[in-house]
Structure formats: C-alpha cells, structure tokens
C-alpha cells in the first residue's frame, strides 16, 4: 500500500474543502468558527482509500491572512491539488500557493477546476488557458487539468483516477535519514493526554520510542502511534502520523516543534542558505531585511545577510545568504523553506538550507564563503561533509555532529565519511574529523614548538607533552592531539620518552668544554663515595666560578637524566655506583640474617661507613625506594 500526502492549494472560496469532502465524505473544516464563517482557518485532514493507494489529504486555508497555516501543512506534501474555481479563474492566492509549492520543491500535482456547474463551456476554456499559462515551465506544466463540480459530482471519478495515477508516480521517501516529525497540530485527548500530528518527514516512530521535542529538548515517550486514524505498531516516513505523548503537558507543545530521537538533532539560530527570490517580488531581498522564515511547520522571525556582492538578491534571481533567527529551531541541511516579508506578510522567496549549524561569517572572505557554500549546493555527500568539517575549524566534527547537521543516519553517513577520508577531504583523528589544512597546520605547529624548545634549551632532553598540549591544543579535542603526536612519531619526526617529546634528530652533543666539565662533575661525586659535598661545593670542586653555576646545574641535570647521579635529598646528590654498592651490601646482610634482616642506625653507619649527617638522608632515600622499611628505630631490609 502506497501512502501519499495530497495537499490542496488555491484561492479562498474556490472549493478546496468542498472538494475534499466530496472525495472522502468527511469535512476537513472542523472548527466551529470555520463552519460559522464558511471558510477554512486552519489545516484540515481527511483520508481516501483508492485501492492500493492511501491518500492523506491536508486541506489548507485560502485566505491571505492564513497563509502561515497553509505553510505549516504544505511542507510535507507529495502531491498538490491546485484548486481553481471556474467562475473566478486564477486569483492572488492561486499564484501565491502555487509559488510556495514550487519553492518547496513539490514535484507532483494536478490542477482541479471546480464549480464547473456555475459556468458555460467558453468560460471553462478561458480558465483552462489561464491555468496553462500559469503552469508553463513549472512542475505542473504537463499535469492533468480536471474540471469537476463538488455540487453535482461531475468529474469526481475522473479526478480519483488521476489522483491515483499521480500518486503512483511519487517516489518512495528516501531511507537513511534521522526520524523527524514536524508537529502541525497539538491537542489533548481525554484520558490519553497530549497528541501531536504531522507528516513524518523521515525515519519511523514506534510505540514505546523515547523521543525529544525540539527546540525545547523535552523528553517524551510515544505511548501510542496512529496512521489514518488507526493504531499502528510503527509509522513510517511519508505518513500522516499522530503520536500520543507521555511525559509532557499539551500546553508545553506548539505547532512547529519537531519530534526526533533523543540527542539526535541540534537547535540553531544561524543558517547558511540558498535563496530564490520570486520574479514578482516587489523589491530585491537585501541584507538586514527582517523576514518570516517558514520551515516545516514552524514560523520564526529572521534577519537576512546576503552573501553576494552588492548585498542583495534581485527579483527572479538566486543567491547565497545567511539567516539569523530570533528564536531557535531544529533543522537539517537540504530542507526547503519559504520567506515572507515581515509586513505586509507576503511570500517573497524560498530556498534550501545548506548549513543548519553555521557560524557568523563576519570578517571572513565572502568569495571563500561562497565557494564553500557552492559545494554544499552540489549533491556530493563526501564533499558536503568536508565543508562542514572545515567550517568547524580546530574543533573538528564528530559523527554525531555531522548527523545532526545533515539529518543522515549511519547507513547514509558512514559510506560518505569513508569516501571523504579516502579522498583526503577530511582527516580522522580517532573519531574527530578535521580539515586536512587545519590538521597540517597543527602538526607543523607541534613540530615547530619542539624544535624551538631544543634551540632554546639545547641541554634539555625534550619538551613536556603537557606543555605542548597547553600551547597549541588547549581547546582542541584530545583525540586530535594524540593523532598529531602519533603521526609525527610514525613519520619519525618526533620521539616520545615518558612525558617528554623530542625531535628524532635531537641528541645531546656537548661541546668539548661541556663534556670535560661533565666528566669533572662526575669525578667529584665518584671520588666522594657516600659522603658527597653539597652541590655548590661540588661545582666549585669541578672548577666552576660562582657565576658559572647555572650552567653547571644544566650539566649536572644531564648526569641526572643519564642516572649517573641520583638526588637523595635537597642539594645532596650521590653517584649511582656508590648507591648500588650500598644496596648490594644491605642485601648481603639480609641474606646472612634471614630470620631478622634488619639493622639500626648505628649498624647502618658502620655498614655504609658514613656519619649521621649522611646516614639519615640515605636511610630515608632507601625507605622511599622500598629497599628498606622503618620499623620502630630499626630498618628492615626488604629485598
Ligand atoms: N456551485 C458550487 N459551489 C461550490 C462548489 N465547490 C464549493 N462550492 C461552494 O463554494 C463555497 C466555498 O467552498 P469551500 O470548499 O469552503 O472553499 P475553500 O476553497 O475551501 O475556501 P477556503 O478554505 O476558505 O479557502 C462554499 O459555499 C461551497 O459550497 C462547486 O463545485 N459548485
Ligand atoms: Mg477550505
């Protein structure tokens, strides 16, 4: 069974609702005020089973004051039935509704000339030629034109046949998109609570699903799902769907909200878009113009920033622009929208979202911005992703960011991501996708920072990894930093050693005089045994004047790095050879006294051959190294 949404369109009083009633037997005008005034105010709904094709009618108001309601229903339709009364012909809202359908990208439709019972054949022919003129060059150019009378029933069978034919030409809704149900109606059902209805744009909704209403991010649960007035286990894309929501009050829901899986979509107030201005718009669309943005069932106020030279888009022309919204909405790339002037409200343009989560372009090169946006208008998913990734700069994009931007599910997103990676359009840094130029810049900066460090501190073994992170990667996802380092290591440009990074060619090559100095310091400590002098004295003994001490300390650091010397306490350094000898002696003692491998301070002094001044720091060092352990005033030898 094919499900198709057919929307009516046309001027006030031209017989749209009467036609829907004549076809389906149910009156789409449900409000008392509509019945009293004999006009449609808000959207009406009715179903028709044509055998193999299930039609969900969305009947819209023709009154010019209610075009905003018309727009809330028009966004999701597959087929338009453009209704024109034979006795009036093409009127202002005939044109406006037709323009809206064109701008929203409706692909299928038919033209119904109603009230044929009121006119002579000649007038009918006149209207038919008017209609042909209107449709020329549009998606309705070769659409069937069907004269009917809702009053006499003439032509209705013909219309049903044509409706079925057109409906069967409607392609199935593409799969692989995140579930989105723009809400076009909210009501409370006694005993059930809040019910929302809408045309399920993409995905599916099943009973029990945990969902979220945007832009408020209210968590809700689908307690029940109905399609065409019948409960179903699951509603799918393209169906008129009603969902009974748990976890929310009816008063917290408004038309224009979007029902979607939890945390899948983002809200936005800046959109990059492509706009087509209507040929009969009264003036060009200029930057700073305040407009009404109608997108799916929502209406929000926005300011236009035209991204074309001259800052305007002339009537009949197309151009790129940014829309800054006065309140947040949930939208995805590719979605069509309508712009109406703020006052008087009239349809002036339509367009398509290129980037729903755009940033401000202030100060950026407009030609460059236009080049990027031009890529988004071409249907190349991998290239599209690369533009979103580039726009995110150093922060990059994760898969869920890209899903929220595109509305693509894994089935669509994964192959495009893989293609973008294999074409080198984006770099995968452990799940964070980065623009290749940005990535190269970060890599060069990291390498350069380490090189600079070596130049500045030739005697240092390397730069602390944390320092490098703070300098260039402080606000960037850690995955990126890790990937940059791994990459530089794989390319054998950098080497990581513990918490330091150095360039692979960095070796400590000491000048002849520094090497001699190092050997002298080494010798001073070597000959001092376990009773070494304090640092200042040692440096002096190695032949350094007080002004050369800073340099001496750097050389000493090299001996510490190589573990030739060991810092035992404060300014007290020992030669590692003597510490090793001492440890060996302690172990030997322990082996000789397996039942009580311990000694007191005076025994230690004797064993080590040192005075108390050295014995205490040494014992504390040995405790820290877990060679000994203090037990009362004795030391137990551990290993
Ligand atoms: N004689 C005749 N009258 C019709 C026909 N179709 C509709 N009407 C009458 O035209 C008037 C307007 O019809 P509606 O169906 O309410 O018109 P509409 O296009 O839905 O109007 P809005 O929703 O307000 O835009 C009503 O009084 C209908 O009875 C028809 O085929 N023949
Ligand atoms: Mg009506």
XYZ file of C-alpha atoms and ligand atoms in Angstrom:
672
model
C 0.000 0.000 0.000
C 1.392 3.354 -1.084
C 0.832 6.256 1.315
C 0.753 9.660 -0.305
C 0.084 13.092 1.132
C -2.006 15.326 -1.104
C -2.237 18.986 -0.213
C -4.878 21.331 -1.521
C -3.857 24.791 -2.661
C -5.711 27.741 -4.092
C -7.586 30.964 -3.526
C -10.196 31.462 -0.816
C -13.651 30.072 -1.543
C -12.545 28.190 -4.627
C -13.960 24.963 -3.263
C -10.921 23.156 -1.768
C -12.691 21.915 1.329
C -15.863 21.075 -0.569
C -13.761 19.008 -2.931
C -12.066 17.081 -0.117
C -15.467 16.416 1.419
C -16.907 15.269 -1.905
C -13.970 12.878 -2.371
C -13.669 11.495 1.155
C -17.037 12.026 2.756
C -15.510 13.856 5.719
C -15.467 17.591 6.259
C -11.924 18.901 6.778
C -13.293 22.083 8.367
C -13.582 21.018 11.979
C -13.514 24.310 13.938
C -16.892 25.873 14.891
C -15.612 29.215 13.604
C -14.816 27.645 10.232
C -18.324 26.227 9.991
C -19.870 29.550 11.006
C -17.826 31.696 8.600
C -17.762 29.140 5.809
C -14.020 29.441 5.367
C -11.062 27.339 6.321
C -8.856 28.876 9.011
C -6.518 26.063 9.946
C -5.336 22.835 8.387
C -7.897 20.082 7.915
C -7.293 16.393 7.357
C -9.131 13.541 5.649
C -8.294 10.123 4.220
C -9.150 8.383 0.995
C -8.535 4.776 0.036
C -8.112 4.415 -3.730
C -7.295 0.698 -3.702
C -3.547 0.234 -3.353
C -3.080 3.934 -2.705
C -3.883 5.553 0.591
C -4.246 9.302 0.355
C -3.916 11.588 3.326
C -5.392 14.979 2.427
C -4.055 18.145 4.001
C -6.644 20.817 3.300
C -5.304 24.338 3.608
C -6.988 27.716 4.041
C -7.035 30.042 1.032
C -7.490 33.278 2.966
C -4.434 35.504 2.586
C -4.316 36.073 6.328
C -3.893 32.348 6.943
C -1.054 31.617 4.535
C 1.091 30.837 7.582
C -1.287 27.980 8.411
C -1.196 26.860 4.801
C 2.613 26.753 5.028
C 2.528 24.567 8.138
C 0.752 21.908 6.077
C 2.357 22.448 2.700
C 5.919 21.464 3.657
C 5.369 17.728 3.776
C 3.102 17.114 0.804
C 3.927 14.762 -2.065
C 1.236 15.943 -4.455
C -0.536 19.264 -4.772
C -4.113 19.596 -5.948
C -4.208 23.180 -7.173
C -7.848 24.169 -6.995
C -9.200 26.954 -9.228
C -12.861 27.964 -9.318
C -14.182 28.096 -12.849
C -16.151 31.250 -12.131
C -13.164 33.232 -10.845
C -10.083 31.812 -12.511
C -6.534 32.443 -11.319
C -6.518 34.731 -8.251
C -3.763 36.086 -5.934
C -3.586 33.103 -3.569
C -3.756 30.730 -6.541
C -0.432 32.241 -7.539
C 0.967 32.504 -4.015
C 0.144 28.881 -3.128
C 1.495 27.728 -6.464
C 4.715 29.709 -5.877
C 5.033 28.173 -2.423
C 4.701 24.651 -3.840
C 7.324 25.409 -6.465
C 9.711 26.925 -3.926
C 9.241 23.979 -1.556
C 10.170 21.634 -4.374
C 6.851 19.801 -4.688
C 7.311 17.543 -7.720
C 3.875 16.136 -8.491
C 0.449 17.626 -8.823
C -2.756 18.140 -10.684
C -4.958 21.097 -11.455
C -8.616 20.904 -10.494
C -11.051 23.387 -11.959
C -14.017 23.410 -9.573
C -17.523 24.805 -9.654
C -17.918 23.835 -13.306
C -21.664 23.732 -12.686
C -21.600 27.521 -12.414
C -20.100 28.357 -15.817
C -20.602 27.899 -19.538
C -18.101 25.934 -21.598
C -16.485 29.067 -23.090
C -15.600 30.408 -19.675
C -14.233 26.992 -18.738
C -11.942 27.144 -21.768
C -10.805 30.613 -20.800
C -9.917 29.409 -17.312
C -8.139 26.398 -18.799
C -5.924 28.655 -20.904
C -5.216 30.875 -17.880
C -4.178 27.758 -15.986
C -1.917 26.587 -18.810
C -0.185 29.950 -18.779
C 0.341 29.754 -15.010
C 1.748 26.235 -15.136
C 4.013 26.780 -18.153
C 7.627 25.929 -17.393
C 6.806 24.566 -13.937
C 6.415 21.115 -12.383
C 2.701 21.398 -13.240
C 3.297 22.063 -16.937
C 2.090 18.651 -18.052
C -0.086 17.920 -15.043
C -3.629 16.740 -15.671
C -6.259 19.507 -15.643
C -9.547 18.124 -14.359
C -12.857 20.002 -14.363
C -15.201 18.974 -11.535
C -18.224 20.050 -9.602
C -18.364 19.192 -5.941
C -22.029 20.080 -6.087
C -23.123 17.746 -8.915
C -20.293 15.239 -8.567
C -19.308 15.704 -12.212
C -15.684 14.807 -12.909
C -15.015 13.305 -9.455
C -14.398 9.787 -10.773
C -12.043 11.156 -13.366
C -10.284 13.067 -10.585
C -9.916 9.921 -8.447
C -8.332 8.058 -11.341
C -5.943 10.945 -11.984
C -5.103 11.191 -8.269
C -4.238 7.516 -8.193
C -2.051 7.797 -11.282
C -0.171 10.811 -9.960
C 0.230 9.190 -6.545
C 1.817 6.107 -8.050
C 4.441 8.334 -9.657
C 5.531 9.650 -6.268
C 8.887 8.078 -5.436
C 9.199 6.299 -2.084
C 10.732 8.506 0.620
C 14.481 8.024 0.767
C 15.726 5.996 3.710
C 18.766 6.648 5.829
C 17.573 9.885 7.416
C 17.032 10.568 11.098
C 13.447 10.436 12.282
C 11.717 13.829 12.188
C 8.085 14.645 12.762
C 7.318 18.363 12.495
C 4.262 18.993 14.634
C 1.418 20.723 12.794
C -1.329 20.049 15.337
C -1.476 19.550 19.103
C -4.489 18.569 21.143
C -5.407 16.866 24.357
C -7.367 13.644 24.176
C -9.467 12.871 27.194
C -7.860 10.077 29.159
C -4.787 9.974 26.916
C -3.128 13.338 27.286
C -1.157 15.150 24.610
C -1.439 14.130 20.973
C 0.660 15.638 18.187
C 0.149 15.123 14.483
C 2.255 15.804 11.448
C 3.664 14.366 8.264
C 6.526 12.050 9.207
C 9.266 13.569 7.058
C 11.780 10.778 7.566
C 12.524 7.727 9.666
C 9.868 5.958 11.718
C 8.175 6.145 15.096
C 7.058 3.114 17.074
C 5.049 2.762 20.237
C 7.386 2.982 23.225
C 10.030 5.103 21.496
C 11.880 7.594 23.687
C 11.878 10.878 21.806
C 12.614 14.534 22.229
C 10.648 17.636 21.252
C 12.767 20.442 19.834
C 13.713 23.215 20.277
C 12.922 22.742 23.989
C 14.639 19.318 24.199
C 11.679 17.996 26.214
C 11.923 14.236 26.700
C 8.768 12.368 25.781
C 7.617 8.811 25.177
C 5.459 7.618 22.308
C 2.581 5.980 24.169
C 0.646 5.244 21.016
C 1.010 5.813 17.281
C -1.772 6.215 14.732
C -1.784 6.484 10.972
C -5.018 7.473 9.212
C -6.942 7.132 12.464
C -5.814 3.552 13.147
C -3.337 2.402 15.768
C -0.157 1.009 14.287
C 2.981 -0.531 15.777
C 5.140 1.757 13.694
C 4.555 4.788 11.465
C 6.988 5.350 8.628
C 8.246 8.230 6.501
C 5.622 9.892 4.340
C 2.651 9.005 6.546
C 0.292 11.383 8.292
C 1.072 10.390 11.835
C -0.498 11.030 15.224
C 1.531 10.302 18.339
C 0.175 10.181 21.874
C 2.961 11.565 24.040
C 3.709 10.691 27.634
C 5.794 12.875 29.918
C 4.567 16.262 28.735
C 1.620 18.641 29.102
C -0.276 19.688 25.997
C 0.368 23.332 26.907
C 4.127 22.771 26.594
C 3.800 21.789 22.925
C 3.409 24.138 19.967
C 2.958 23.793 16.242
C 6.372 23.952 14.589
C 8.168 21.840 17.183
C 9.955 18.774 15.876
C 9.755 15.300 17.355
C 13.046 13.408 16.933
C 15.155 10.704 18.617
C 16.815 11.864 21.835
C 20.018 13.908 21.287
C 19.994 13.387 17.532
C 19.243 16.909 16.320
C 20.561 20.295 17.436
C 18.819 23.615 17.640
C 20.155 26.545 15.699
C 19.751 30.255 15.112
C 22.170 30.702 12.220
C 21.538 29.088 8.855
C 23.517 29.289 5.633
C 21.053 29.065 2.773
C 20.428 29.353 -0.923
C 17.542 31.680 -1.746
C 15.422 32.151 -4.884
C 13.531 35.433 -4.897
C 10.188 35.360 -6.702
C 10.124 37.149 -10.037
C 7.174 39.253 -8.940
C 8.587 40.124 -5.518
C 8.135 43.890 -5.003
C 11.830 44.517 -4.409
C 15.224 42.871 -4.106
C 15.989 40.935 -0.915
C 18.581 42.982 0.930
C 20.864 42.423 3.886
C 19.299 43.381 7.227
C 15.770 42.747 5.932
C 13.558 41.231 8.620
C 11.646 38.256 7.267
C 9.385 35.458 8.379
C 11.058 32.099 7.919
C 8.622 29.235 7.409
C 10.342 25.919 7.721
C 8.430 22.637 8.049
C 5.578 23.574 10.375
C 7.479 26.376 12.129
C 7.495 30.128 11.665
C 10.264 32.288 13.142
C 11.466 35.811 12.521
C 14.893 36.234 10.985
C 17.309 38.792 9.593
C 18.871 38.232 6.205
C 22.543 38.685 5.494
C 23.060 38.368 1.772
C 26.436 36.818 0.949
C 26.509 38.096 -2.630
C 28.350 41.176 -3.834
C 26.009 44.139 -3.627
C 24.353 42.552 -0.577
C 21.105 41.902 -2.410
C 19.276 39.294 -4.449
C 17.123 40.745 -7.220
C 13.581 39.560 -8.016
C 13.807 36.413 -10.108
C 17.412 35.778 -9.044
C 19.103 33.225 -6.818
C 21.780 33.867 -4.241
C 23.523 32.729 -1.090
C 22.645 34.199 2.275
C 22.783 33.687 5.984
C 19.651 33.797 8.119
C 19.962 34.849 11.754
C 16.894 33.652 13.618
C 15.250 35.406 16.527
C 14.406 32.088 18.155
C 15.900 28.605 17.858
C 14.618 25.849 15.593
C 15.715 22.322 14.756
C 16.665 21.978 11.092
C 18.909 19.894 8.848
C 20.765 20.506 5.595
C 18.766 20.281 2.401
C 15.491 21.303 3.977
C 13.369 23.705 1.914
C 11.823 26.835 3.394
C 9.761 29.877 2.478
C 10.485 33.518 3.266
C 7.691 36.018 3.678
C 8.118 39.740 4.191
C 7.589 40.904 7.750
C 4.892 43.451 6.957
C 2.793 43.199 4.933
C 3.145 39.408 5.099
C 3.620 38.126 1.609
C 5.640 35.336 0.085
C 8.802 36.775 -1.425
C 11.256 33.911 -1.691
C 12.068 30.320 -0.971
C 15.194 28.346 -0.550
C 17.118 25.451 0.809
C 19.261 25.070 3.906
C 22.913 24.485 3.074
C 24.351 24.506 6.601
C 21.914 24.473 9.507
C 24.604 24.950 12.161
C 26.511 27.783 10.531
C 28.762 30.293 12.254
C 28.849 34.013 11.582
C 30.908 34.986 8.546
C 31.787 38.417 9.869
C 35.178 39.489 8.636
C 35.639 36.380 6.517
C 36.422 36.459 2.861
C 32.986 36.320 1.199
C 34.308 34.812 -2.007
C 35.749 31.956 0.052
C 32.449 31.529 1.931
C 30.583 31.415 -1.387
C 32.968 28.778 -2.739
C 32.306 26.559 0.285
C 28.566 27.039 0.084
C 28.600 26.280 -3.632
C 29.999 22.849 -2.755
C 27.046 22.336 -0.409
C 24.581 23.023 -3.214
C 26.030 20.214 -5.336
C 24.823 16.771 -4.349
C 28.154 15.242 -3.380
C 27.860 13.862 0.148
C 31.604 13.393 0.762
C 32.382 16.943 -0.378
C 29.473 18.247 1.694
C 30.880 16.604 4.818
C 34.292 18.126 4.119
C 32.747 21.612 4.109
C 31.027 21.029 7.457
C 34.283 19.694 8.880
C 36.256 22.671 7.555
C 33.696 25.109 8.971
C 34.226 23.595 12.417
C 37.910 24.616 12.364
C 40.227 23.255 15.060
C 37.350 21.727 16.970
C 36.520 19.348 14.150
C 33.315 17.348 13.944
C 32.334 14.048 15.461
C 29.974 11.688 13.712
C 27.038 12.806 15.857
C 27.737 16.453 14.954
C 27.610 15.583 11.273
C 24.457 13.503 11.736
C 22.730 16.455 13.409
C 23.834 18.762 10.593
C 22.815 16.521 7.727
C 19.996 14.523 9.275
C 21.724 11.391 7.927
C 21.658 8.092 9.713
C 24.651 5.738 9.829
C 23.536 3.911 6.696
C 23.988 7.153 4.731
C 26.665 8.826 6.839
C 29.221 6.012 7.128
C 29.875 5.433 3.402
C 30.126 9.185 2.783
C 32.524 9.614 5.688
C 34.681 6.758 4.429
C 34.733 8.255 0.982
C 35.693 11.683 2.321
C 38.516 10.097 4.336
C 39.817 8.034 1.439
C 39.728 11.055 -0.867
C 41.742 13.000 1.697
C 38.935 15.537 2.150
C 38.926 15.036 5.895
C 41.323 13.555 8.442
C 40.063 11.080 11.000
C 41.666 11.822 14.374
C 40.292 8.923 16.383
C 36.659 9.842 15.734
C 37.122 13.588 15.448
C 37.149 14.704 11.826
C 39.377 17.587 10.878
C 40.050 19.627 7.782
C 43.352 18.456 6.206
C 44.736 22.007 6.080
C 43.891 22.599 9.716
C 45.422 19.276 10.608
C 48.621 20.046 8.711
C 48.858 23.408 10.484
C 48.512 21.785 13.890
C 51.094 19.163 13.017
C 53.555 21.795 11.823
C 52.931 23.874 14.951
C 53.632 20.900 17.210
C 56.848 20.017 15.408
C 57.935 23.614 15.369
C 57.285 24.032 19.081
C 59.513 21.064 19.909
C 62.240 22.297 17.566
C 62.115 25.755 19.109
C 62.374 24.200 22.523
C 65.548 22.358 21.536
C 67.016 25.552 20.175
C 66.170 27.435 23.351
C 67.213 24.650 25.722
C 69.870 22.610 23.956
C 70.671 20.751 27.178
C 67.074 19.657 27.820
C 66.078 16.180 26.707
C 62.723 17.321 25.361
C 59.545 19.337 25.821
C 56.947 18.206 28.334
C 53.981 16.777 26.431
C 51.587 18.725 28.643
C 53.332 21.999 27.819
C 52.971 21.248 24.136
C 49.279 20.470 24.611
C 48.688 23.693 26.521
C 50.437 25.808 23.911
C 48.673 24.547 20.796
C 45.925 22.104 21.721
C 44.323 23.562 24.830
C 40.820 23.910 23.313
C 41.071 21.116 20.800
C 39.715 17.588 21.375
C 42.369 15.358 22.941
C 41.934 12.823 20.117
C 43.417 15.384 17.733
C 46.490 15.957 19.897
C 47.053 12.220 20.235
C 46.720 11.677 16.487
C 49.104 14.524 15.673
C 51.757 13.086 18.023
C 51.298 9.534 16.772
C 51.553 10.779 13.207
C 54.749 12.698 13.884
C 56.194 9.675 15.680
C 55.268 7.312 12.843
C 56.920 9.714 10.409
C 59.959 9.524 12.705
C 59.972 13.268 13.207
C 59.255 13.180 16.929
C 60.109 10.706 19.652
C 58.139 10.360 22.888
C 60.038 9.461 26.017
C 57.921 9.159 29.130
C 56.221 12.545 29.464
C 58.648 14.327 27.132
C 58.719 14.738 23.383
C 61.820 15.472 21.384
C 62.699 15.630 17.723
C 64.194 12.416 16.438
C 67.456 14.136 15.492
C 67.841 15.781 18.892
C 70.888 14.323 20.625
C 72.758 15.937 23.398
C 76.033 16.672 21.708
C 78.119 18.533 24.174
C 80.841 20.877 23.168
C 84.350 19.806 24.136
C 84.458 22.090 27.178
C 80.984 21.000 28.378
C 81.914 17.338 28.003
C 85.056 17.956 30.063
C 83.013 19.763 32.689
C 80.532 16.864 32.811
C 83.380 14.426 33.365
C 84.817 16.594 36.136
C 81.484 16.757 37.998
C 81.147 13.012 37.555
C 84.631 12.546 39.021
C 83.918 14.786 42.022
C 80.931 12.646 43.033
C 82.645 9.391 42.133
C 85.562 10.118 44.428
C 83.338 11.410 47.255
C 81.849 7.959 47.827
C 78.865 8.034 50.161
C 79.875 11.356 51.709
C 79.451 13.771 48.779
C 79.804 17.536 49.125
C 76.800 19.860 48.796
C 76.084 20.983 45.238
C 77.809 24.367 45.420
C 80.939 22.807 46.771
C 80.860 20.054 44.176
C 80.589 22.570 41.357
C 83.402 24.569 42.842
C 85.467 21.400 43.132
C 84.775 20.798 39.436
C 86.384 24.155 38.725
C 83.334 26.417 38.262
C 83.248 30.004 39.478
C 80.041 31.171 41.255
C 78.850 32.946 38.034
C 79.079 29.712 36.053
C 76.897 27.788 38.470
C 73.667 27.997 36.421
C 75.448 26.403 33.530
C 76.941 23.846 35.902
C 73.481 22.868 37.100
C 72.368 22.169 33.495
C 75.319 19.881 33.004
C 74.521 18.230 36.327
C 70.963 17.686 35.008
C 72.422 15.667 32.155
C 74.114 13.390 34.655
C 70.798 13.047 36.472
C 68.982 12.296 33.174
C 71.506 9.557 32.488
C 71.075 8.360 36.073
C 74.782 8.666 36.723
C 73.879 10.866 39.668
C 70.876 10.472 41.959
C 69.270 13.180 44.021
C 68.870 11.869 47.552
C 67.760 14.995 49.362
C 67.743 18.724 48.608
C 71.164 19.682 47.326
C 72.595 16.286 48.110
C 73.466 14.127 45.093
C 75.151 10.715 45.103
C 76.946 8.814 42.434
C 74.758 5.891 41.438
C 77.662 3.461 41.598
C 78.028 4.038 45.348
C 74.298 3.729 45.932
C 74.338 0.433 44.046
C 77.228 -0.808 46.204
C 75.335 0.197 49.327
C 72.223 -1.652 48.213
C 74.302 -4.745 47.473
C 75.793 -4.640 50.963
C 72.345 -4.392 52.548
C 71.150 -7.379 50.546
C 74.126 -9.414 51.526
C 73.418 -8.602 55.176
C 69.811 -9.671 54.730
C 70.904 -12.981 53.234
C 73.195 -13.585 56.157
C 70.382 -12.956 58.661
C 67.309 -14.429 57.026
C 65.397 -14.640 60.336
C 65.897 -10.957 61.130
C 67.071 -8.974 58.086
C 67.292 -5.629 59.855
C 69.667 -3.088 61.355
C 69.620 0.091 63.427
C 71.079 3.498 62.551
C 74.458 2.885 64.133
C 74.817 -0.502 62.405
C 73.926 1.261 59.163
C 76.516 3.993 59.755
C 79.106 1.306 60.218
C 77.998 -0.710 57.190
C 77.941 2.334 54.901
C 80.953 3.959 56.517
C 79.191 7.301 56.869
C 78.466 9.829 59.610
C 74.956 10.516 60.924
C 74.728 13.581 58.626
C 74.618 11.201 55.635
C 73.072 8.160 57.318
C 69.643 9.757 57.883
C 69.120 11.142 54.335
C 70.385 7.845 52.904
C 68.029 5.758 55.034
C 65.091 7.967 54.139
C 66.038 7.584 50.479
C 66.260 3.800 50.859
C 62.833 3.803 52.536
C 61.366 5.775 49.617
C 62.967 3.377 47.159
C 61.454 0.483 49.151
C 64.807 -1.092 49.733
C 64.321 -0.695 53.478
C 61.366 -0.053 55.732
C 61.360 1.719 59.017
C 60.099 -0.396 61.920
C 60.471 1.474 65.232
C 64.093 2.640 65.325
C 65.281 -0.210 63.119
C 65.277 -0.686 59.342
C 64.023 -3.867 57.857
C 65.747 -4.797 54.577
C 63.029 -5.574 52.053
C 64.783 -7.128 49.115
N -21.822 25.512 -7.071
C -20.764 25.036 -6.499
N -20.391 25.533 -5.337
C -19.293 25.043 -4.756
C -18.526 24.018 -5.348
N -17.487 23.749 -4.554
C -17.608 24.572 -3.491
N -18.675 25.361 -3.601
C -19.106 26.378 -2.651
O -18.115 27.374 -2.577
C -18.017 27.874 -1.258
C -16.595 27.752 -0.761
O -16.225 26.390 -0.716
P -15.082 25.870 0.216
O -14.874 24.449 -0.108
O -15.326 26.230 1.614
O -13.902 26.734 -0.340
P -12.425 26.682 0.115
O -11.561 26.764 -1.080
O -12.202 25.526 0.994
O -12.280 28.029 0.951
P -11.153 28.380 1.999
O -10.777 27.103 2.657
O -11.675 29.373 2.926
O -10.019 28.908 1.197
C -18.975 27.053 -0.429
O -20.149 27.789 -0.255
C -19.209 25.836 -1.256
O -20.492 25.277 -1.066
C -18.958 23.506 -6.611
O -18.352 22.630 -7.245
N -20.082 24.065 -7.143
Mg -11.495 25.407 2.805
